[in-house]
Short mmCIF file of C-alpha atoms and ligand atoms in Angstrom, two decimals:
data_model
loop_
_atom_site.label_atom_id
_atom_site.label_comp_id
_atom_site.label_asym_id
_atom_site.label_seq_id
_atom_site.Cartn_x
_atom_site.Cartn_y
_atom_site.Cartn_z
CA MET C 192 15.98 -18.50 -4.86
CA GLY C 193 16.33 -18.35 -8.63
CA PHE C 194 14.97 -14.92 -9.32
CA GLU C 195 17.18 -13.09 -11.72
CA LYS C 196 14.50 -11.10 -13.55
CA LYS C 197 11.54 -9.00 -12.46
CA VAL C 198 9.23 -9.08 -9.45
CA LEU C 199 6.12 -6.96 -8.88
CA CYS C 200 4.53 -6.40 -5.49
CA LEU C 201 1.19 -4.67 -4.71
CA SER C 202 1.27 -2.53 -1.57
CA GLY C 203 -0.75 -0.05 0.39
CA GLY C 204 0.91 1.80 3.26
CA ILE C 205 2.52 0.61 6.40
CA GLY C 206 2.05 -3.21 6.43
CA GLY C 207 2.66 -3.65 2.76
CA ALA C 208 5.70 -1.42 2.83
CA LYS C 209 7.41 -3.77 5.30
CA LEU C 210 7.36 -6.66 2.86
CA ALA C 211 8.22 -4.34 0.01
CA LEU C 212 11.37 -3.43 2.01
CA GLY C 213 12.14 -7.12 2.49
CA LEU C 214 11.79 -7.72 -1.24
CA TYR C 215 13.87 -4.60 -2.02
CA ARG C 216 16.73 -5.79 0.16
CA THR C 217 16.48 -9.39 -1.11
CA LEU C 218 16.44 -8.72 -4.87
CA LYS C 219 18.64 -6.47 -6.91
CA PRO C 220 16.70 -3.18 -6.41
CA SER C 221 16.21 -2.77 -10.15
CA GLN C 222 14.33 -6.07 -10.28
CA LEU C 223 11.54 -4.78 -8.04
CA SER C 224 8.48 -2.75 -9.00
CA ILE C 225 5.92 -1.71 -6.41
CA LEU C 226 2.37 -1.15 -7.61
CA SER C 227 1.07 1.47 -5.18
CA ASN C 228 -2.40 2.52 -4.06
CA THR C 229 -3.29 6.14 -4.74
CA GLY C 230 -6.84 5.86 -3.41
CA ASP C 231 -5.67 7.40 -0.12
CA ASP C 232 -4.54 10.56 -1.91
CA PHE C 233 -6.23 13.82 -0.87
CA GLU C 234 -5.84 17.58 -0.90
CA HIS C 235 -4.85 19.16 2.38
CA PHE C 236 -3.77 22.80 2.88
CA GLY C 237 -4.04 22.97 -0.93
CA LEU C 238 -1.36 20.30 -1.22
CA HIS C 239 -1.75 16.97 -3.04
CA ILE C 240 -0.84 14.27 -0.52
CA SER C 241 -0.09 10.65 -1.52
CA PRO C 242 0.28 8.76 1.73
CA ASP C 243 0.87 5.27 0.37
CA LEU C 244 3.29 6.35 -2.30
CA ASP C 245 5.30 8.33 0.27
CA THR C 246 5.20 5.56 2.91
CA VAL C 247 6.64 3.03 0.46
CA MET C 248 9.23 5.47 -0.82
CA TYR C 249 10.44 6.54 2.66
CA THR C 250 10.49 2.87 3.76
CA LEU C 251 12.66 1.79 0.78
CA ALA C 252 14.86 4.90 1.22
CA GLY C 253 15.43 3.80 4.83
CA GLU C 254 14.12 7.25 5.93
CA SER C 255 10.77 6.17 7.45
CA ASN C 256 9.77 6.44 11.07
CA ILE C 257 9.82 2.71 11.78
CA GLU C 258 7.72 2.85 14.94
CA GLN C 259 5.02 5.01 13.43
CA GLY C 260 5.10 3.29 10.03
CA TRP C 261 4.44 6.53 8.14
CA GLY C 262 6.33 9.81 7.80
CA ARG C 263 10.05 10.49 8.19
CA ALA C 264 12.55 9.42 10.85
CA ASN C 265 13.98 12.30 12.92
CA GLU C 266 11.17 14.57 11.71
CA THR C 267 10.50 18.05 13.26
CA TRP C 268 7.06 19.51 13.69
CA THR C 269 7.47 23.30 13.78
CA PHE C 270 4.94 23.79 10.97
CA MET C 271 2.27 21.79 12.79
CA GLU C 272 2.91 23.53 16.11
CA GLN C 273 2.57 26.93 14.49
CA MET C 274 -0.49 25.81 12.47
CA ARG C 275 -2.20 24.69 15.69
CA ARG C 276 -1.38 28.03 17.33
CA LEU C 277 -3.05 29.73 14.40
CA GLY C 278 -6.15 27.63 14.78
CA GLY C 279 -5.51 25.68 11.58
CA ASN C 280 -6.35 22.11 10.76
CA SER C 281 -4.37 19.75 12.97
CA TRP C 282 -5.85 16.26 12.51
CA PHE C 283 -3.35 15.26 9.83
CA ASN C 284 0.27 15.69 10.96
CA LEU C 285 2.62 17.04 8.26
CA GLY C 286 6.23 16.98 9.35
CA ASP C 287 8.54 19.81 8.29
CA GLY C 288 10.57 17.62 5.91
CA ASP C 289 7.51 15.69 4.73
CA LEU C 290 5.99 19.04 3.68
CA ALA C 291 8.63 19.44 1.07
CA ILE C 292 7.43 16.21 -0.63
CA HIS C 293 3.83 17.48 -0.70
CA MET C 294 4.77 20.99 -1.90
CA ARG C 295 7.11 19.57 -4.60
CA ARG C 296 4.51 17.05 -5.80
CA THR C 297 1.84 19.73 -5.93
CA GLN C 298 4.15 22.03 -7.85
CA MET C 299 5.14 19.30 -10.36
CA LEU C 300 1.52 18.31 -10.83
CA ALA C 301 0.70 21.93 -11.56
CA GLU C 302 3.49 21.83 -14.17
CA GLY C 303 1.65 18.93 -15.82
CA LYS C 304 3.94 16.19 -14.55
CA SER C 305 2.29 12.73 -13.93
CA LEU C 306 2.33 10.91 -10.64
CA GLN C 307 4.64 8.44 -12.34
CA ALA C 308 7.12 11.07 -13.44
CA ILE C 309 7.01 12.60 -9.95
CA ALA C 310 7.59 9.20 -8.31
CA ASN C 311 10.51 8.55 -10.63
CA GLU C 312 12.09 11.92 -9.79
CA PHE C 313 11.51 11.55 -6.02
CA CYS C 314 12.92 8.01 -6.00
CA HIS C 315 15.96 9.23 -7.89
CA HIS C 316 16.62 12.00 -5.38
CA LEU C 317 16.01 9.70 -2.40
CA GLY C 318 18.19 6.95 -3.82
CA VAL C 319 15.37 4.38 -4.20
CA ASN C 320 16.35 2.17 -7.15
CA ALA C 321 13.13 0.13 -7.34
CA THR C 322 10.32 1.31 -9.59
CA LEU C 323 7.34 2.86 -7.75
CA LEU C 324 4.26 2.49 -9.93
CA PRO C 325 1.15 4.54 -9.03
CA MET C 326 -1.80 2.40 -10.08
CA SER C 327 -2.95 5.31 -12.28
CA ASN C 328 -1.92 8.80 -13.10
CA ASP C 329 -5.57 9.80 -12.90
CA PRO C 330 -7.30 10.63 -9.64
CA VAL C 331 -8.98 7.76 -7.69
CA ARG C 332 -10.32 8.57 -4.21
CA THR C 333 -11.44 5.91 -1.75
CA ARG C 334 -14.64 6.83 0.07
CA VAL C 335 -16.16 4.96 3.02
CA THR C 336 -19.91 4.50 3.31
CA THR C 337 -20.81 4.45 7.00
CA GLY C 338 -24.56 4.88 7.01
CA GLU C 339 -24.04 8.00 9.10
CA GLY C 340 -24.45 10.83 6.57
CA GLU C 341 -22.43 11.19 3.42
CA ASP C 342 -19.48 9.01 2.41
CA LEU C 343 -16.24 9.77 4.23
CA MET C 344 -13.01 10.64 2.53
CA PHE C 345 -10.62 7.88 3.46
CA GLN C 346 -8.20 10.00 5.52
CA HIS C 347 -11.14 11.49 7.38
CA TYR C 348 -12.38 7.98 8.19
CA LEU C 349 -8.94 6.64 9.16
CA VAL C 350 -7.07 9.53 10.72
CA ARG C 351 -9.46 12.36 11.63
CA ASP C 352 -12.12 9.99 12.96
CA MET C 353 -9.69 7.25 14.05
CA ALA C 354 -11.59 4.53 12.18
CA GLU C 355 -14.41 4.75 14.75
CA HIS C 356 -17.25 4.65 12.09
CA VAL C 357 -18.95 1.39 11.20
CA VAL C 358 -18.15 0.68 7.53
CA GLN C 359 -20.89 -0.57 5.16
CA SER C 360 -19.04 -0.35 1.82
CA PHE C 361 -16.28 1.36 -0.06
CA ASN C 362 -16.21 3.14 -3.34
CA TYR C 363 -13.31 4.31 -5.43
CA VAL C 364 -14.38 7.63 -6.93
CA GLY C 365 -12.82 8.18 -10.33
CA ALA C 366 -11.67 4.61 -10.76
CA ALA C 367 -14.07 3.85 -13.62
CA GLU C 368 -12.69 6.75 -15.63
CA ALA C 369 -9.05 6.24 -14.64
CA GLN C 370 -6.44 4.91 -17.09
CA ALA C 371 -4.26 2.11 -15.72
CA ASN C 372 -0.65 3.14 -15.48
CA PRO C 373 0.78 2.21 -18.91
CA GLU C 374 4.09 1.19 -17.28
CA LEU C 375 2.20 -1.30 -15.14
CA LEU C 376 0.40 -2.79 -18.16
CA ALA C 377 3.70 -3.04 -20.03
CA LEU C 378 5.30 -4.82 -17.05
CA LEU C 379 2.45 -7.32 -16.82
CA GLN C 380 3.19 -8.30 -20.42
CA ASP C 381 6.94 -8.50 -19.91
CA PRO C 382 8.03 -12.18 -20.11
CA ASP C 383 10.81 -11.35 -17.60
CA LEU C 384 8.20 -10.76 -14.87
CA GLU C 385 8.53 -13.86 -12.69
CA ALA C 386 6.42 -13.21 -9.62
CA ILE C 387 3.63 -10.99 -8.33
CA ILE C 388 3.27 -10.61 -4.57
CA ILE C 389 0.24 -9.02 -2.90
CA CYS C 390 1.74 -7.60 0.28
CA PRO C 391 -0.14 -7.89 3.60
CA SER C 392 -2.14 -4.73 3.06
CA ASN C 393 -5.82 -4.05 3.66
CA PRO C 394 -7.69 -5.65 0.71
CA TYR C 395 -10.58 -3.18 0.92
CA VAL C 396 -8.79 0.14 1.05
CA SER C 397 -5.27 -0.64 -0.20
CA ILE C 398 -5.57 -3.40 -2.86
CA ASP C 399 -9.15 -3.01 -4.11
CA PRO C 400 -8.57 0.56 -5.27
CA ILE C 401 -5.77 -0.83 -7.40
CA LEU C 402 -7.94 -3.64 -8.78
CA ALA C 403 -10.81 -1.12 -9.42
CA VAL C 404 -8.79 0.65 -12.13
CA PRO C 405 -10.18 -0.75 -15.41
CA GLY C 406 -7.97 -3.39 -16.95
CA VAL C 407 -5.72 -3.94 -13.98
CA ARG C 408 -7.41 -7.06 -12.57
CA ASP C 409 -7.71 -8.59 -16.06
CA ALA C 410 -4.07 -7.78 -16.86
CA LEU C 411 -3.01 -9.39 -13.58
CA LYS C 412 -5.05 -12.52 -14.27
CA ALA C 413 -3.71 -12.74 -17.84
CA CYS C 414 -0.12 -12.34 -16.67
CA GLN C 415 2.02 -15.48 -16.89
CA ALA C 416 3.68 -14.78 -13.49
CA PRO C 417 2.07 -16.48 -10.49
CA ILE C 418 0.32 -14.21 -7.99
CA VAL C 419 0.77 -14.91 -4.31
CA ALA C 420 -0.83 -12.98 -1.44
CA VAL C 421 0.50 -12.72 2.11
CA SER C 422 -2.30 -12.67 4.70
CA PRO C 423 -2.73 -9.35 6.51
CA ILE C 424 -4.79 -11.19 9.16
CA VAL C 425 -2.68 -13.19 11.66
CA GLY C 426 -4.39 -15.25 14.34
CA GLY C 427 -7.71 -13.44 13.80
CA GLN C 428 -6.14 -10.01 14.15
CA ALA C 429 -4.72 -7.32 11.88
CA ILE C 430 -1.14 -6.41 12.67
CA LYS C 431 -1.97 -2.73 12.32
CA GLY C 432 -4.91 -0.71 11.16
CA PRO C 433 -8.68 -1.22 10.96
CA LEU C 434 -8.90 -4.32 8.80
CA ALA C 435 -10.22 -6.76 11.49
CA LYS C 436 -12.79 -4.14 12.59
CA MET C 437 -13.88 -3.66 8.98
CA MET C 438 -14.22 -7.36 8.38
CA SER C 439 -16.42 -7.86 11.45
CA GLU C 440 -18.56 -4.86 10.43
CA LEU C 441 -18.90 -6.38 6.96
CA GLN C 442 -19.85 -9.72 8.55
CA VAL C 443 -16.79 -11.40 7.13
CA PRO C 444 -15.15 -14.01 9.41
CA VAL C 445 -12.00 -12.35 10.73
CA LYS C 446 -9.58 -15.03 9.68
CA ALA C 447 -6.79 -15.46 7.16
CA LEU C 448 -8.90 -17.81 4.94
CA SER C 449 -11.41 -15.00 4.32
CA ILE C 450 -8.61 -13.03 2.62
CA ALA C 451 -7.65 -16.00 0.41
CA GLU C 452 -11.30 -16.39 -0.59
CA TYR C 453 -11.60 -12.63 -1.15
CA TYR C 454 -8.86 -12.56 -3.73
CA ASP C 455 -10.19 -15.87 -5.11
CA ASP C 456 -9.28 -16.57 -8.72
CA LEU C 457 -6.40 -14.01 -8.77
CA LEU C 458 -4.14 -16.19 -6.62
CA ALA C 459 -1.88 -19.11 -7.42
CA GLY C 460 -0.94 -19.35 -3.73
CA PHE C 461 -1.49 -17.90 -0.26
CA VAL C 462 0.84 -17.29 2.68
CA LEU C 463 -0.42 -17.88 6.19
CA ASP C 464 1.26 -17.12 9.52
CA THR C 465 2.35 -20.08 11.67
CA SER C 466 -0.34 -19.11 14.19
CA ASP C 467 -2.86 -19.99 11.50
CA ALA C 468 -1.24 -23.22 10.42
CA GLU C 469 -4.44 -25.22 11.12
CA LEU C 470 -6.26 -23.23 8.38
CA ALA C 471 -3.84 -24.39 5.67
CA ALA C 472 -5.81 -27.65 5.23
CA ASP C 473 -8.94 -25.68 4.18
CA LEU C 474 -7.10 -23.53 1.59
CA GLN C 475 -8.42 -24.04 -1.93
CA MET C 476 -4.95 -23.28 -3.35
CA PRO C 477 -1.30 -24.04 -2.64
CA GLY C 478 -0.42 -22.60 0.75
CA LEU C 479 2.75 -21.65 2.64
CA VAL C 480 2.81 -21.52 6.42
CA THR C 481 5.61 -19.36 7.77
CA ASN C 482 6.34 -16.47 10.16
CA THR C 483 4.68 -13.42 8.57
CA VAL C 484 5.03 -11.06 11.51
CA MET C 485 7.76 -8.62 10.50
CA LEU C 486 9.22 -7.11 13.65
CA SER C 487 12.88 -6.83 12.56
CA LEU C 488 14.58 -5.99 9.33
CA GLN C 489 15.70 -9.63 9.18
CA ASP C 490 12.04 -10.73 9.48
CA ARG C 491 11.24 -8.58 6.45
CA GLU C 492 14.07 -10.11 4.40
CA THR C 493 13.36 -13.65 5.53
CA LEU C 494 9.67 -13.43 4.69
CA ALA C 495 10.52 -11.96 1.26
CA GLN C 496 12.94 -14.74 0.48
CA THR C 497 10.52 -17.42 1.73
CA VAL C 498 7.64 -15.99 -0.30
CA LEU C 499 9.77 -15.73 -3.43
CA GLU C 500 10.88 -19.36 -3.10
CA PHE C 501 7.29 -20.46 -2.62
CA THR C 502 6.17 -18.43 -5.65
CA SER C 503 9.00 -19.82 -7.86
CA GLY C 504 7.60 -23.25 -7.12
CA LEU C 505 4.25 -22.16 -8.58
CA ARG C 506 5.55 -21.09 -11.93
N1 FO1 T 837 -1.58 8.52 9.90
C1 FO1 T 837 -2.08 8.90 11.11
O1 FO1 T 837 -2.62 8.02 11.78
N2 FO1 T 837 -1.96 10.16 11.58
C2 FO1 T 837 -1.38 11.17 10.89
O2 FO1 T 837 -1.34 12.31 11.35
C3 FO1 T 837 -0.82 10.86 9.59
C4 FO1 T 837 -0.12 11.77 8.80
C5 FO1 T 837 0.50 11.32 7.62
C6 FO1 T 837 1.23 12.27 6.84
C7 FO1 T 837 1.81 11.81 5.69
C8 FO1 T 837 1.67 10.52 5.27
O3 FO1 T 837 2.32 10.09 4.10
C9 FO1 T 837 0.94 9.60 6.02
C10 FO1 T 837 0.31 9.97 7.18
N3 FO1 T 837 -0.43 9.11 7.97
C11 FO1 T 837 -0.92 9.43 9.16
C12 FO1 T 837 -0.61 7.69 7.51
C13 FO1 T 837 -1.72 7.60 6.54
O4 FO1 T 837 -2.84 8.29 6.85
C14 FO1 T 837 -2.14 6.11 6.41
O5 FO1 T 837 -1.21 5.31 6.91
C15 FO1 T 837 -2.27 5.61 5.04
O6 FO1 T 837 -3.09 6.43 4.29
C16 FO1 T 837 -2.90 4.19 5.12
O7 FO1 T 837 -2.12 3.36 4.34
#
């Protein structure tokens, strides 16, 4: 498909990581960088937890729990069982092996290492040869305004409270003061960067935190590489997670076109699922209609190849 140089994808957690894996297996691993959301990060049991960084890393390492989407395959849960027996917090499940990642990251942060340095070291040890780029090395925390009391920390909204609250708005605490990852800014100026893919992640809580970091959106827009988004809404539904519920609560029509409009001037093209083929005529930009539901590994690779071919036509 004519990509010999560099490709960047933007991803949140589970849904985005599927396409990131397809891209990782399609390209030479060293060609791919994944710009990751850190707005889901939080402190738990005194540990710094980066769910989206870890989900992408486990997925590319081939070590993720495919059914669950997050966490490790073949995980054991002795820690959580004992923590429950002791009356400890049990709403966020930390597997025994997963714990090592959080402890090691917390230790390295305490030693003054950056999220980027930590991601590089973890990817090296897990054999992931793509480049995982945290959107910033500074703290950004997604908060959800529900109109019921104070803003909710994202993991409280999503996991502890199972996305039951009605969302009114989101804010990304710390974003305004955060420095964009310098390695990202350098890549966006690299003439070898040939394509930028926004994976089918939740625009409000996975992609917007990335775009909220000062300079990122402008650097993406100024980049010579075309930007293409894959719709996370298929046939009026989200494949996984609370996106469709959020959109209806925000009075946004729950359809793929709403996502294309949301990203607006960032995009050179948009990818719709075959079930939404009739919407392609109303797209205000070049569109691709293809199967975007990634059930198998082959689906992930096929979608990646198809999206890359589409994007190369937009250069
Ligand atoms: N999601 C859940 O729904 N329940 C959990 O107990 C849970 C634990 C967990 C531990 C580590 C990790 O990296 C992710 C984890 N997730 C869990 C997923 C995570 O909360 C969300 O998928 C992302 O933040 C959204 O992209």
